[in-house]
Structure formats: structure tokens, C-alpha cells
CSV table of C-alpha atoms in Angstrom, one decimal:
chain,number,residue,atom,x,y,z
A,1,MET,CA,0.0,0.0,0.0
A,2,ALA,CA,1.4,3.4,-1.0
A,3,ARG,CA,2.1,5.9,1.7
A,4,PRO,CA,-0.1,9.0,1.7
A,5,LEU,CA,1.6,12.1,0.3
A,6,SER,CA,2.7,14.8,2.6
A,7,GLU,CA,1.3,18.3,1.9
A,8,ALA,CA,4.3,19.7,3.7
A,9,LYS,CA,6.7,18.0,1.2
A,10,ARG,CA,4.6,19.1,-1.7
A,11,GLU,CA,4.7,22.7,-0.5
A,12,ALA,CA,8.5,22.5,0.1
A,13,ILE,CA,8.9,21.3,-3.5
A,14,LEU,CA,6.8,24.2,-4.8
A,15,ALA,CA,8.6,26.7,-2.7
A,16,ALA,CA,12.0,25.4,-3.9
A,17,ALA,CA,10.8,25.5,-7.5
A,18,CYS,CA,9.6,29.1,-7.1
A,19,LYS,CA,12.9,30.2,-5.7
A,20,LEU,CA,15.0,28.4,-8.4
A,21,VAL,CA,12.6,29.4,-11.3
A,22,ALA,CA,12.9,33.0,-10.1
A,23,GLU,CA,16.7,32.7,-10.1
A,24,HIS,CA,17.3,30.5,-13.2
A,25,GLY,CA,14.1,30.4,-15.2
A,26,THR,CA,12.2,27.3,-16.2
A,27,GLY,CA,15.5,25.5,-17.0
A,28,ALA,CA,16.2,25.1,-13.3
A,29,PRO,CA,17.1,21.4,-12.9
A,30,THR,CA,14.7,19.1,-10.9
A,31,ALA,CA,17.7,17.7,-9.0
A,32,LYS,CA,18.5,21.2,-7.8
A,33,ILE,CA,14.8,21.8,-6.9
A,34,ALA,CA,14.6,18.6,-4.9
A,35,ARG,CA,17.9,19.4,-3.1
A,36,GLU,CA,16.6,22.9,-2.3
A,37,ALA,CA,13.4,21.2,-0.9
A,38,GLY,CA,15.6,18.8,1.2
A,39,LEU,CA,14.4,15.8,-0.7
A,40,ALA,CA,15.7,13.2,-3.1
A,41,GLU,CA,15.0,13.8,-6.8
A,42,GLY,CA,12.9,10.6,-6.9
A,43,THR,CA,10.7,11.9,-4.2
A,44,LEU,CA,9.9,15.0,-6.3
A,45,PHE,CA,8.5,12.7,-9.0
A,46,THR,CA,6.3,11.1,-6.4
A,47,TYR,CA,4.5,14.4,-6.1
A,48,PHE,CA,4.7,15.6,-9.7
A,49,ALA,CA,4.8,13.2,-12.7
A,50,ASN,CA,7.3,15.3,-14.6
A,51,LYS,CA,8.8,18.8,-14.6
A,52,ASP,CA,6.1,20.2,-16.8
A,53,GLU,CA,3.5,19.2,-14.2
A,54,LEU,CA,5.5,20.8,-11.5
A,55,LEU,CA,5.8,24.1,-13.5
A,56,ASN,CA,2.1,24.1,-14.3
A,57,GLN,CA,1.2,23.5,-10.6
A,58,LEU,CA,3.6,26.2,-9.6
A,59,TYR,CA,2.0,28.6,-12.1
A,60,LEU,CA,-1.5,27.8,-10.7
A,61,GLU,CA,-0.3,28.2,-7.1
A,62,LEU,CA,1.3,31.6,-7.8
A,63,LYS,CA,-1.8,32.9,-9.7
A,64,THR,CA,-4.1,31.7,-6.9
A,65,ASP,CA,-1.9,33.3,-4.3
A,66,PHE,CA,-2.0,36.6,-6.1
A,67,ALA,CA,-5.8,36.4,-6.6
A,68,LYS,CA,-6.3,35.8,-2.9
A,69,LEU,CA,-4.8,39.2,-2.2
A,70,THR,CA,-6.7,41.2,-4.7
A,71,VAL,CA,-10.1,39.5,-5.5
A,72,PRO,CA,-11.8,39.3,-2.1
A,73,SER,CA,-11.7,43.0,-1.4
A,74,TYR,CA,-12.4,43.9,-5.1
A,75,PRO,CA,-14.7,47.0,-5.2
A,76,ARG,CA,-17.4,45.5,-7.5
A,77,ASP,CA,-19.5,48.6,-7.4
A,78,GLY,CA,-16.6,51.1,-7.9
A,79,SER,CA,-15.8,53.0,-11.0
A,80,VAL,CA,-13.7,51.4,-13.7
A,81,ARG,CA,-10.8,53.6,-12.6
A,82,ASP,CA,-11.2,52.6,-8.9
A,83,ARG,CA,-11.3,49.0,-9.8
A,84,PHE,CA,-8.2,49.2,-12.0
A,85,GLU,CA,-6.5,51.1,-9.2
A,86,HIS,CA,-7.5,48.4,-6.7
A,87,PHE,CA,-6.1,45.7,-9.0
A,88,TRP,CA,-2.9,47.7,-9.6
A,89,ASN,CA,-2.4,48.2,-5.9
A,90,GLY,CA,-2.8,44.5,-5.2
A,91,PHE,CA,-0.4,43.7,-8.1
A,92,ILE,CA,2.3,46.1,-6.7
A,93,ASP,CA,1.8,45.1,-3.0
A,94,TRP,CA,2.0,41.4,-3.8
A,95,GLY,CA,5.0,41.9,-6.0
A,96,ALA,CA,6.8,44.0,-3.4
A,97,LYS,CA,6.0,41.5,-0.6
A,98,TYR,CA,7.0,38.4,-2.6
A,99,PRO,CA,9.6,39.4,-5.2
A,100,ALA,CA,10.7,35.7,-5.9
A,101,LYS,CA,7.0,34.7,-6.5
A,102,ARG,CA,6.6,37.7,-8.8
A,103,LYS,CA,9.8,36.9,-10.7
A,104,ALA,CA,8.9,33.2,-11.0
A,105,LEU,CA,5.4,34.0,-12.2
A,106,ARG,CA,6.9,36.3,-15.0
A,107,GLN,CA,9.2,33.5,-16.1
A,108,LEU,CA,6.3,31.0,-16.1
A,109,ALA,CA,3.9,33.3,-17.9
A,110,VAL,CA,6.1,33.5,-21.0
A,111,SER,CA,7.0,29.8,-21.0
A,112,ASP,CA,5.5,27.4,-23.6
A,113,ARG,CA,5.7,24.7,-20.9
A,114,ILE,CA,2.5,26.2,-19.3
A,115,THR,CA,-0.4,24.6,-21.0
A,116,GLN,CA,-3.5,26.3,-22.3
A,117,GLU,CA,-5.6,24.3,-19.8
A,118,THR,CA,-3.5,25.6,-16.9
A,119,ARG,CA,-3.8,29.2,-18.2
A,120,SER,CA,-7.6,28.8,-18.5
A,121,LYS,CA,-7.8,27.4,-14.9
A,122,SER,CA,-5.8,30.3,-13.6
A,123,ALA,CA,-8.0,32.9,-15.5
A,124,VAL,CA,-11.1,31.8,-13.6
A,125,ALA,CA,-9.8,33.5,-10.5
A,126,PHE,CA,-9.5,36.7,-12.5
A,127,ALA,CA,-12.9,36.6,-14.2
A,128,GLU,CA,-13.9,39.9,-12.7
A,129,ILE,CA,-10.8,41.6,-14.0
A,130,SER,CA,-11.6,40.3,-17.5
A,131,ALA,CA,-15.2,41.7,-17.1
A,132,LEU,CA,-13.6,45.0,-16.0
A,133,PHE,CA,-11.7,45.2,-19.3
A,134,GLU,CA,-14.9,44.5,-21.2
A,135,GLN,CA,-16.9,47.1,-19.3
A,136,GLY,CA,-14.1,49.7,-19.7
A,137,HIS,CA,-14.2,49.2,-23.5
A,138,ARG,CA,-18.0,49.0,-23.7
A,139,ASP,CA,-18.3,52.3,-21.7
A,140,ARG,CA,-15.5,53.9,-23.7
A,141,VAL,CA,-13.5,54.5,-20.6
A,142,LEU,CA,-10.5,52.7,-22.0
A,143,LYS,CA,-8.6,53.4,-25.2
A,144,ASP,CA,-9.5,51.0,-28.0
A,145,GLN,CA,-6.6,48.6,-27.3
A,146,PRO,CA,-6.8,44.8,-26.8
A,147,GLN,CA,-6.8,43.4,-23.3
A,148,SER,CA,-3.5,41.7,-24.0
A,149,PHE,CA,-1.9,45.0,-24.8
A,150,ILE,CA,-3.2,46.7,-21.7
A,151,GLY,CA,-2.1,43.7,-19.6
A,152,THR,CA,1.4,43.9,-21.1
A,153,VAL,CA,1.5,47.7,-20.3
A,154,LEU,CA,0.4,46.9,-16.8
A,155,ASP,CA,3.1,44.3,-16.4
A,156,ALA,CA,5.8,46.5,-17.8
A,157,LEU,CA,4.9,49.6,-15.7
A,158,GLY,CA,4.4,47.3,-12.7
A,159,THR,CA,7.8,45.8,-13.0
A,160,MET,CA,9.4,49.2,-13.3
A,161,THR,CA,7.4,50.4,-10.3
A,162,LEU,CA,8.5,47.3,-8.3
A,163,ASP,CA,12.2,47.9,-9.3
A,164,LEU,CA,12.0,51.4,-7.9
A,165,ILE,CA,10.3,50.2,-4.7
A,166,ALA,CA,13.0,47.6,-4.2
A,167,GLN,CA,15.6,50.4,-4.5
A,168,GLU,CA,13.7,52.7,-2.2
A,169,PRO,CA,11.2,50.7,0.0
A,170,ASN,CA,10.4,53.8,2.1
A,171,ARG,CA,8.8,55.4,-1.1
A,172,HIS,CA,6.5,52.4,-1.7
A,173,GLU,CA,3.3,54.4,-1.6
A,174,HIS,CA,4.7,57.2,-3.7
A,175,TYR,CA,5.8,54.9,-6.5
A,176,ARG,CA,2.6,52.9,-6.3
A,177,LYS,CA,0.5,56.0,-6.8
A,178,THR,CA,2.7,57.5,-9.4
A,179,GLY,CA,2.9,54.2,-11.3
A,180,PHE,CA,-0.9,53.9,-11.4
A,181,ALA,CA,-1.3,57.5,-12.6
A,182,VAL,CA,1.0,56.8,-15.5
A,183,PHE,CA,-0.7,53.5,-16.2
A,184,TRP,CA,-4.2,55.1,-16.1
A,185,ASP,CA,-3.2,58.0,-18.3
A,186,GLY,CA,-1.9,55.5,-20.8
A,187,ILE,CA,-5.0,53.3,-21.0
A,188,SER,CA,-7.9,55.7,-20.4
A,189,ALA,CA,-9.8,57.4,-23.2
């Protein structure tokens, strides 16, 4: 009879993968991930059938972690601008608090090892954000640009803002507000 899997070991593997993907990208070797988690490489494959499954699970975990910070307090009745600012603030606060998670998520987001199924599962947590884009376009609050373009602009400006916050943590609020003002000026009609 197989022994039950340990949630603590699974989380240790995901934490190690996050750290090493942030540092080395998706090419981080599984042997190194297992060693970082304090386990034998064979044990890693008890929890994840292969490296792609590990990376896809890590992507889902990171997206879920980010959603937990932003979605529950989402101001559903606020203006489009207020809701975008709420999302921006969550993005910046999560990225500043967990720089390795943010860096790993960026690496995973552009990897062709993340399946469309995984991307679709992770998008469910952000359904309200997608609806926000649609409403912004429908109400002509946003410039006529595709959601993917606006998302890329958000990511680029967010990364620049996070870099500045990392250099000057005492100016977190200033850079967060200024970054949002630049973002909003760039996307609003």
C-alpha cells in the first residue's frame, strides 16, 4: 500500500521550485529543486509526474496566491478607474512583498511549458478583471486597445514600479500611486 503524500513536502517542492525558477528560469534542474526542498529527486517525482506538471502546478499556485490578495476586497461597485487602481495596488503590493514569486510568475507566464488548460484554470480567479476590461471598453472609458496590450503595459509599468520600490522601500506608496497615474493616463480614453 502506497504511503499518503505529505502536503508539507509538496509545498516544500513548490517553494523550492519558485525560488529556483525566479533565479534561473524554467530551465532550473529538478535535481536542484529537490535538493533545495531537502528531498531526493525521486521523491519530487512522487508528487509531480514530470517537470512540466511541477511548473504548471507552480503557475497555478502563484496565480491563486495573487488572486487571494486582490479579488476578495475587489470593489465590485466602484468606477472602472477605482477597480483598476485596486487591481494595480494588489499587483504592486503582492510583487513587493513576494519578489521571488513575482519573478517566477513572470518566467512561467512566458513559458511554452505552461499549458492552455492551466492558463484557462488560472484565468477563472480573475474573471472579474476580464469583465472589468470588457466594461471599460463598452463604456468607452478605456482606449481602443486589446486586453492583451493593456495587460502587457500593466506588467511593464508594474515591473518598473517594483524595481523602484525595491531600491527605495520607504517610497513604496509614492511609487505605487505615481505608477498607477502613468498607467491610467496611458490606457484611459
